[in-house]
Short mmCIF file of C-alpha atoms in Angstrom, two decimals:
data_model
loop_
_atom_site.label_atom_id
_atom_site.label_comp_id
_atom_site.label_asym_id
_atom_site.label_seq_id
_atom_site.Cartn_x
_atom_site.Cartn_y
_atom_site.Cartn_z
CA MET J 125 36.12 13.48 14.23
CA LYS J 126 36.13 13.40 10.44
CA LYS J 127 34.59 16.05 8.50
CA ASP J 128 31.96 16.02 5.40
CA ILE J 129 31.45 12.05 5.36
CA HIS J 130 27.78 11.88 5.17
CA PRO J 131 25.91 12.12 2.02
CA LYS J 132 23.90 15.67 1.37
CA TYR J 133 20.76 15.26 2.60
CA GLN J 134 17.77 17.96 -0.04
CA LYS J 135 14.60 18.30 -1.17
CA VAL J 136 13.55 15.83 -3.90
CA THR J 137 10.42 15.98 -6.09
CA VAL J 138 8.94 12.07 -5.56
CA ARG J 139 7.29 11.07 -9.01
CA CYS J 140 4.11 8.24 -8.84
CA THR J 141 4.85 6.25 -11.97
CA THR J 142 0.83 4.86 -11.97
CA CYS J 143 -1.00 8.46 -11.34
CA GLY J 144 1.53 10.79 -12.01
CA ASN J 145 1.25 12.91 -8.93
CA GLU J 146 4.18 14.51 -7.02
CA PHE J 147 5.18 15.03 -3.73
CA GLU J 148 8.27 16.69 -1.88
CA SER J 149 10.19 15.22 0.42
CA GLY J 150 13.76 14.40 1.73
CA SER J 151 16.12 12.28 0.67
CA ILE J 152 19.91 11.93 -0.29
CA LEU J 153 18.88 10.87 -3.82
CA SER J 154 18.57 13.09 -6.85
CA GLN J 155 15.36 12.09 -7.70
CA VAL J 156 12.98 9.53 -6.39
CA THR J 157 9.66 7.42 -8.16
CA VAL J 158 7.69 5.28 -6.44
CA ASP J 159 5.03 2.56 -7.91
CA THR J 160 2.05 3.71 -6.33
CA CYS J 161 1.23 6.68 -3.73
CA SER J 162 -1.32 7.53 -1.18
CA ASN J 163 -3.25 9.22 -4.12
CA CYS J 164 -3.73 5.93 -6.34
CA HIS J 165 -2.85 2.86 -3.84
CA PRO J 166 -6.78 1.09 -3.61
CA PHE J 167 -5.91 1.48 0.22
CA PHE J 168 -6.32 4.92 0.57
CA THR J 169 -8.59 5.45 -2.01
CA GLY J 170 -11.24 2.95 -0.22
CA LYS J 171 -11.62 0.68 -3.63
CA GLN J 172 -9.53 -2.09 -1.41
CA LYS J 173 -11.37 -5.28 -2.63
CA HIS J 174 -11.61 -7.70 0.38
CA ALA J 175 -11.51 -11.56 0.49
CA GLN J 176 -14.77 -13.11 0.02
CA ALA J 177 -14.32 -15.47 3.04
CA ASP J 178 -18.43 -15.82 3.14
CA GLY J 179 -18.60 -18.11 0.38
CA ARG J 180 -16.14 -20.39 2.15
CA ILE J 181 -17.66 -20.66 5.23
CA GLU J 182 -20.58 -21.68 3.54
CA ARG J 183 -19.10 -24.29 1.71
CA PHE J 184 -16.91 -26.01 4.74
CA ASN J 185 -20.20 -25.66 6.65
CA LYS J 186 -22.59 -27.77 3.94
CA ARG J 187 -19.93 -29.81 3.32
CA TYR J 188 -19.40 -31.08 7.18
CA GLY J 189 -23.33 -31.00 7.61
CA ILE J 190 -23.30 -27.50 10.13
CA LYS J 191 -26.56 -25.97 10.25
CA SER J 192 -25.71 -22.13 9.58
CA GLU J 193 -27.96 -21.15 13.14
CA ASN J 194 -26.65 -18.25 15.33
CA VAL J 195 -24.27 -19.57 17.77
#
């Protein structure tokens, strides 16, 4: 078997370009940057905007003459 054919796995500092947060991880690259991290991503921060489906449902019901009663 050949020796030393795999790249060197090392600890690197990962930097977020959005918020500047830094954390350590392992990689074969010398430096790693990410666009968003768990510190600034809307899903993790709780600032995620949900689609406004309520208005669409009401428009559908109005268009097809469906009364909004409890089903």
